[in-house]
C-alpha cells in the first residue's frame, strides 16, 4: 500500500482535511503528516528563518520512521525564497532519509512546463512584498504574471479562514486577462475542492498548490494520479522526468 509522507507548516489547518478528501477514492493510498514550526509568512529575518532546512529535515526523518514511499514538502516557501531552496531541500531530505522528495512549488512549475504556460495569473493570501517576490522569481524563470490578487495577510493560521467565495471572486478577476494558467498559491487555503468547478466556469487550467504536491507525489511512486477525479485537470497531466 503506497504511503505518502507530507510535510506541513505547523499552523496549517486546511491541508490535511483536503488531502484526506482528495485521496478518498484511492483506498490503496494513505497519507501521513509531519509538522515543523511556521506561524507567519513575511520577508523578515524571523519569517524567512522558519524555512531553515534543519527542522524540516527533522520532520522528514519522523516520516521516514513510518516507511513512507515519498516525502512531499506541501508548502510554498520557494515562491518567495527561490526555487533553488526547494531543489536543495529535496536533495538534503533524500540524503537524510533515502526516500524521494517532491515539493508543491516544483510540482507546480512542472505542471506549467507540461502545458507550455508562459503567462500566468496568481491568487494568494499574502502581503504585497511577498506577492511581488513570487512574481519576480517566476519572471526570472521566464514566466510572466499577467494578473494577480492577494489579501495582505501574514498570519498563517488566518489563511484557512478566507471564505471560498472570496477566493472564487479573486480567481474570476484574474481570469479576465486570459492567462495560460491560474495559480492558487498557498497550502492553507480552502480552494483545492473548488478548482474543477472554477475550471469549467472560467475555461482555463487552475493549479492549487495543495493539489500539485499530491499530484507529483503520487506520480513519483507510480500511483497513477489520474485516478483522482473531480479535483481539476491537473490530475490528468503527465509529470515531467
mmCIF file of C-alpha atoms in Angstrom:
data_model
loop_
_atom_site.group_PDB
_atom_site.id
_atom_site.type_symbol
_atom_site.label_atom_id
_atom_site.label_comp_id
_atom_site.label_asym_id
_atom_site.label_seq_id
_atom_site.Cartn_x
_atom_site.Cartn_y
_atom_site.Cartn_z
ATOM 1 C CA UNK A 1 0.000 0.000 0.000
ATOM 2 C CA UNK A 2 1.632 3.287 -1.098
ATOM 3 C CA UNK A 3 2.247 5.766 1.705
ATOM 4 C CA UNK A 4 2.646 9.483 1.114
ATOM 5 C CA UNK A 5 4.646 11.412 3.702
ATOM 6 C CA UNK A 6 3.615 15.044 3.788
ATOM 7 C CA UNK A 7 5.436 17.919 5.490
ATOM 8 C CA UNK A 8 3.018 20.546 6.797
ATOM 9 C CA UNK A 9 3.517 24.031 8.314
ATOM 10 C CA UNK A 10 2.572 23.764 11.979
ATOM 11 C CA UNK A 11 -0.231 26.348 11.820
ATOM 12 C CA UNK A 12 -1.878 24.868 8.717
ATOM 13 C CA UNK A 13 -5.428 23.560 9.212
ATOM 14 C CA UNK A 14 -6.681 23.316 5.610
ATOM 15 C CA UNK A 15 -4.226 20.897 4.043
ATOM 16 C CA UNK A 16 -4.852 17.648 5.912
ATOM 17 C CA UNK A 17 -8.671 17.598 5.569
ATOM 18 C CA UNK A 18 -8.417 18.474 1.868
ATOM 19 C CA UNK A 19 -5.812 15.787 1.211
ATOM 20 C CA UNK A 20 -7.947 13.214 3.015
ATOM 21 C CA UNK A 21 -10.872 14.069 0.754
ATOM 22 C CA UNK A 22 -8.652 14.169 -2.338
ATOM 23 C CA UNK A 23 -7.370 10.649 -1.650
ATOM 24 C CA UNK A 24 -10.716 9.220 -0.512
ATOM 25 C CA UNK A 25 -11.239 7.440 -3.835
ATOM 26 C CA UNK A 26 -7.827 5.742 -3.618
ATOM 27 C CA UNK A 27 -8.216 3.184 -0.814
ATOM 28 C CA UNK A 28 -4.787 1.754 -1.621
ATOM 29 C CA UNK A 29 -3.015 5.062 -0.818
ATOM 30 C CA UNK A 30 -2.537 6.534 2.660
ATOM 31 C CA UNK A 31 -1.235 9.963 3.702
ATOM 32 C CA UNK A 32 0.893 10.622 6.791
ATOM 33 C CA UNK A 33 1.831 14.047 8.103
ATOM 34 C CA UNK A 34 4.678 15.674 9.999
ATOM 35 C CA UNK A 35 4.870 19.316 11.106
ATOM 36 C CA UNK A 36 7.521 21.926 11.767
ATOM 37 C CA UNK A 37 7.084 25.480 13.124
ATOM 38 C CA UNK A 38 5.612 28.070 10.743
ATOM 39 C CA UNK A 39 3.293 30.769 12.096
ATOM 40 C CA UNK A 40 3.598 33.706 9.704
ATOM 41 C CA UNK A 41 4.551 34.499 6.143
ATOM 42 C CA UNK A 42 6.663 37.611 5.683
ATOM 43 C CA UNK A 43 10.090 38.643 4.494
ATOM 44 C CA UNK A 44 11.504 39.484 7.915
ATOM 45 C CA UNK A 45 14.584 37.668 9.156
ATOM 46 C CA UNK A 46 12.442 35.641 11.537
ATOM 47 C CA UNK A 47 9.847 34.891 8.893
ATOM 48 C CA UNK A 48 12.429 33.569 6.465
ATOM 49 C CA UNK A 49 14.270 31.627 9.189
ATOM 50 C CA UNK A 50 11.202 29.399 9.647
ATOM 51 C CA UNK A 51 12.242 27.658 6.429
ATOM 52 C CA UNK A 52 15.756 26.804 7.518
ATOM 53 C CA UNK A 53 16.174 23.172 6.422
ATOM 54 C CA UNK A 54 17.194 21.805 9.830
ATOM 55 C CA UNK A 55 13.707 21.473 11.427
ATOM 56 C CA UNK A 56 12.218 20.416 8.097
ATOM 57 C CA UNK A 57 14.692 17.554 7.807
ATOM 58 C CA UNK A 58 13.951 16.511 11.395
ATOM 59 C CA UNK A 59 10.248 16.366 10.489
ATOM 60 C CA UNK A 60 11.104 14.379 7.357
ATOM 61 C CA UNK A 61 13.035 11.850 9.438
ATOM 62 C CA UNK A 62 9.898 11.251 11.513
ATOM 63 C CA UNK A 63 8.031 10.437 8.312
ATOM 64 C CA UNK A 64 10.819 8.076 7.330
ATOM 65 C CA UNK A 65 10.118 6.126 10.543
ATOM 66 C CA UNK A 66 6.708 5.304 9.018
ATOM 67 C CA UNK A 67 8.336 3.774 5.920
ATOM 68 C CA UNK A 68 6.654 6.246 3.590
ATOM 69 C CA UNK A 69 7.384 5.840 -0.126
ATOM 70 C CA UNK A 70 7.775 9.544 -0.923
ATOM 71 C CA UNK A 71 8.088 12.753 1.092
ATOM 72 C CA UNK A 72 6.298 15.875 -0.114
ATOM 73 C CA UNK A 73 7.012 19.367 1.204
ATOM 74 C CA UNK A 74 3.481 20.690 0.790
ATOM 75 C CA UNK A 75 4.269 24.360 1.240
ATOM 76 C CA UNK A 76 5.034 27.346 -0.952
ATOM 77 C CA UNK A 77 8.099 28.982 0.609
ATOM 78 C CA UNK A 78 10.155 28.508 -2.568
ATOM 79 C CA UNK A 79 7.871 31.072 -4.176
ATOM 80 C CA UNK A 80 9.498 33.887 -2.214
ATOM 81 C CA UNK A 81 12.719 32.188 -1.058
ATOM 82 C CA UNK A 82 13.662 30.995 -4.558
ATOM 83 C CA UNK A 83 13.113 27.725 -6.391
ATOM 84 C CA UNK A 84 16.637 26.541 -5.650
ATOM 85 C CA UNK A 85 15.735 26.347 -1.960
ATOM 86 C CA UNK A 86 13.271 23.553 -2.744
ATOM 87 C CA UNK A 87 15.760 21.777 -5.003
ATOM 88 C CA UNK A 88 18.328 21.890 -2.212
ATOM 89 C CA UNK A 89 15.781 20.788 0.388
ATOM 90 C CA UNK A 90 14.801 17.772 -1.710
ATOM 91 C CA UNK A 91 18.447 16.765 -2.033
ATOM 92 C CA UNK A 92 19.003 17.114 1.716
ATOM 93 C CA UNK A 93 15.878 15.150 2.626
ATOM 94 C CA UNK A 94 16.763 12.393 0.192
ATOM 95 C CA UNK A 95 20.284 12.216 1.622
ATOM 96 C CA UNK A 96 18.951 12.074 5.198
ATOM 97 C CA UNK A 97 16.168 9.539 4.607
ATOM 98 C CA UNK A 98 16.932 7.671 1.350
ATOM 99 C CA UNK A 99 13.345 8.495 0.332
ATOM 100 C CA UNK A 100 12.474 10.510 -2.805
ATOM 101 C CA UNK A 101 11.209 14.039 -2.151
ATOM 102 C CA UNK A 102 8.928 16.351 -4.118
ATOM 103 C CA UNK A 103 7.533 19.810 -3.354
ATOM 104 C CA UNK A 104 4.357 21.682 -4.171
ATOM 105 C CA UNK A 105 6.136 24.550 -5.906
ATOM 106 C CA UNK A 106 8.454 22.420 -8.036
ATOM 107 C CA UNK A 107 5.429 20.291 -8.950
ATOM 108 C CA UNK A 108 3.516 23.436 -9.908
ATOM 109 C CA UNK A 109 6.409 24.524 -12.095
ATOM 110 C CA UNK A 110 6.433 21.104 -13.732
ATOM 111 C CA UNK A 111 2.710 21.402 -14.475
ATOM 112 C CA UNK A 112 3.206 24.842 -16.033
ATOM 113 C CA UNK A 113 6.054 23.472 -18.156
ATOM 114 C CA UNK A 114 3.963 20.476 -19.217
ATOM 115 C CA UNK A 115 1.236 22.677 -20.719
ATOM 116 C CA UNK A 116 3.716 25.206 -22.121
ATOM 117 C CA UNK A 117 2.425 28.066 -19.975
ATOM 118 C CA UNK A 118 4.242 31.389 -20.237
ATOM 119 C CA UNK A 119 1.584 33.763 -18.871
ATOM 120 C CA UNK A 120 0.021 33.053 -15.512
ATOM 121 C CA UNK A 121 -2.440 34.519 -13.069
ATOM 122 C CA UNK A 122 -1.652 34.439 -9.350
ATOM 123 C CA UNK A 123 -4.050 34.284 -6.404
ATOM 124 C CA UNK A 124 -2.716 34.209 -2.837
ATOM 125 C CA UNK A 125 -3.493 35.469 0.679
ATOM 126 C CA UNK A 126 -0.045 37.040 1.093
ATOM 127 C CA UNK A 127 1.243 40.552 1.688
ATOM 128 C CA UNK A 128 2.286 42.798 -1.184
ATOM 129 C CA UNK A 129 6.020 42.311 -0.695
ATOM 130 C CA UNK A 130 5.723 38.504 -0.582
ATOM 131 C CA UNK A 131 3.490 38.522 -3.654
ATOM 132 C CA UNK A 132 5.969 40.754 -5.505
ATOM 133 C CA UNK A 133 8.808 38.370 -4.656
ATOM 134 C CA UNK A 134 6.839 35.438 -6.057
ATOM 135 C CA UNK A 135 6.127 37.326 -9.273
ATOM 136 C CA UNK A 136 9.807 38.283 -9.587
ATOM 137 C CA UNK A 137 11.016 34.710 -9.078
ATOM 138 C CA UNK A 138 8.704 33.477 -11.810
ATOM 139 C CA UNK A 139 9.812 36.287 -14.103
ATOM 140 C CA UNK A 140 13.399 35.143 -13.625
ATOM 141 C CA UNK A 141 12.274 31.700 -14.786
ATOM 142 C CA UNK A 142 10.678 33.159 -17.919
ATOM 143 C CA UNK A 143 7.052 33.171 -16.779
ATOM 144 C CA UNK A 144 5.076 36.416 -16.852
ATOM 145 C CA UNK A 145 2.358 37.259 -14.329
ATOM 146 C CA UNK A 146 -0.453 38.956 -16.287
ATOM 147 C CA UNK A 147 -2.722 39.498 -13.277
ATOM 148 C CA UNK A 148 -2.637 38.886 -9.545
ATOM 149 C CA UNK A 149 -4.788 39.263 -6.482
ATOM 150 C CA UNK A 150 -3.661 38.990 -2.860
ATOM 151 C CA UNK A 151 -5.216 39.667 0.531
ATOM 152 C CA UNK A 152 -2.397 41.197 2.584
ATOM 153 C CA UNK A 153 -2.479 38.578 5.336
ATOM 154 C CA UNK A 154 0.695 37.451 7.130
ATOM 155 C CA UNK A 155 -0.572 35.253 10.000
ATOM 156 C CA UNK A 156 -0.521 31.733 8.610
ATOM 157 C CA UNK A 157 -3.436 30.419 10.670
ATOM 158 C CA UNK A 158 -5.676 33.142 9.230
ATOM 159 C CA UNK A 159 -5.278 31.890 5.659
ATOM 160 C CA UNK A 160 -7.625 28.980 6.348
ATOM 161 C CA UNK A 161 -10.363 31.423 7.377
ATOM 162 C CA UNK A 162 -10.558 33.075 3.947
ATOM 163 C CA UNK A 163 -14.047 32.272 2.621
ATOM 164 C CA UNK A 164 -14.164 30.153 -0.549
ATOM 165 C CA UNK A 165 -16.407 32.814 -2.107
ATOM 166 C CA UNK A 166 -13.594 35.339 -1.709
ATOM 167 C CA UNK A 167 -11.155 33.002 -3.448
ATOM 168 C CA UNK A 168 -13.673 32.352 -6.236
ATOM 169 C CA UNK A 169 -14.030 36.085 -6.809
ATOM 170 C CA UNK A 170 -10.263 36.582 -6.922
ATOM 171 C CA UNK A 171 -9.927 33.816 -9.493
ATOM 172 C CA UNK A 172 -12.657 35.356 -11.645
ATOM 173 C CA UNK A 173 -10.944 38.737 -11.572
ATOM 174 C CA UNK A 174 -7.600 37.256 -12.608
ATOM 175 C CA UNK A 175 -9.178 35.069 -15.296
ATOM 176 C CA UNK A 176 -10.371 38.152 -17.205
ATOM 177 C CA UNK A 177 -6.791 38.563 -18.508
ATOM 178 C CA UNK A 178 -6.899 35.023 -20.007
ATOM 179 C CA UNK A 179 -3.632 33.640 -18.609
ATOM 180 C CA UNK A 180 -2.315 30.296 -19.782
ATOM 181 C CA UNK A 181 -2.909 29.014 -16.253
ATOM 182 C CA UNK A 182 -4.061 30.339 -12.902
ATOM 183 C CA UNK A 183 -2.111 29.538 -9.731
ATOM 184 C CA UNK A 184 -3.735 29.400 -6.289
ATOM 185 C CA UNK A 185 -0.569 29.790 -4.260
ATOM 186 C CA UNK A 186 -0.811 28.746 -0.602
ATOM 187 C CA UNK A 187 -1.338 25.399 1.106
ATOM 188 C CA UNK A 188 -3.562 26.760 3.881
ATOM 189 C CA UNK A 189 -6.380 27.955 1.640
ATOM 190 C CA UNK A 190 -9.643 26.051 1.238
ATOM 191 C CA UNK A 191 -9.561 26.207 -2.543
ATOM 192 C CA UNK A 192 -8.465 22.844 -3.970
ATOM 193 C CA UNK A 193 -12.002 21.465 -3.889
ATOM 194 C CA UNK A 194 -13.251 24.465 -5.910
ATOM 195 C CA UNK A 195 -10.829 24.016 -8.798
ATOM 196 C CA UNK A 196 -12.884 21.706 -11.034
ATOM 197 C CA UNK A 197 -15.930 23.980 -10.801
ATOM 198 C CA UNK A 198 -13.866 27.110 -11.490
ATOM 199 C CA UNK A 199 -12.075 25.493 -14.426
ATOM 200 C CA UNK A 200 -15.424 24.633 -16.010
ATOM 201 C CA UNK A 201 -16.689 28.176 -15.449
ATOM 202 C CA UNK A 202 -13.568 30.086 -16.484
ATOM 203 C CA UNK A 203 -12.231 27.838 -19.224
ATOM 204 C CA UNK A 204 -8.599 27.722 -18.134
ATOM 205 C CA UNK A 205 -6.366 25.389 -16.109
ATOM 206 C CA UNK A 206 -6.164 26.182 -12.413
ATOM 207 C CA UNK A 207 -3.405 24.714 -10.269
ATOM 208 C CA UNK A 208 -3.765 24.744 -6.479
ATOM 209 C CA UNK A 209 -0.551 24.158 -4.565
ATOM 210 C CA UNK A 210 -2.022 21.563 -2.209
ATOM 211 C CA UNK A 211 -3.043 19.560 -5.261
ATOM 212 C CA UNK A 212 0.244 19.963 -7.138
ATOM 213 C CA UNK A 213 2.213 18.350 -4.328
ATOM 214 C CA UNK A 214 -0.151 15.377 -4.141
ATOM 215 C CA UNK A 215 -0.187 15.025 -7.943
ATOM 216 C CA UNK A 216 3.572 14.749 -8.179
ATOM 217 C CA UNK A 217 3.946 12.630 -5.038
ATOM 218 C CA UNK A 218 1.561 10.059 -6.496
ATOM 219 C CA UNK A 219 3.213 10.125 -9.911
ATOM 220 C CA UNK A 220 6.688 9.745 -8.426
ATOM 221 C CA UNK A 221 5.786 6.349 -6.954
ATOM 222 C CA UNK A 222 3.677 5.147 -9.887
ATOM 223 C CA UNK A 223 0.384 5.549 -8.028
ATOM 224 C CA UNK A 224 -1.475 6.991 -11.056
ATOM 225 C CA UNK A 225 -2.726 10.479 -10.065
ATOM 226 C CA UNK A 226 -5.242 10.348 -12.934
ATOM 227 C CA UNK A 227 -7.360 8.131 -10.687
ATOM 228 C CA UNK A 228 -8.259 11.274 -8.730
ATOM 229 C CA UNK A 229 -11.302 12.784 -10.412
ATOM 230 C CA UNK A 230 -13.353 15.858 -9.626
ATOM 231 C CA UNK A 231 -10.325 17.871 -8.455
ATOM 232 C CA UNK A 232 -9.352 19.566 -11.700
ATOM 233 C CA UNK A 233 -7.421 18.994 -14.921
ATOM 234 C CA UNK A 234 -4.076 18.777 -13.105
ATOM 235 C CA UNK A 235 -4.573 15.124 -12.233
ATOM 236 C CA UNK A 236 -4.853 14.212 -15.909
ATOM 237 C CA UNK A 237 -1.410 15.635 -16.712
ATOM 238 C CA UNK A 238 1.671 13.508 -17.185
ATOM 239 C CA UNK A 239 4.558 14.667 -14.997
ATOM 240 C CA UNK A 240 7.987 15.568 -16.276
ATOM 241 C CA UNK A 241 11.071 13.451 -15.736
#
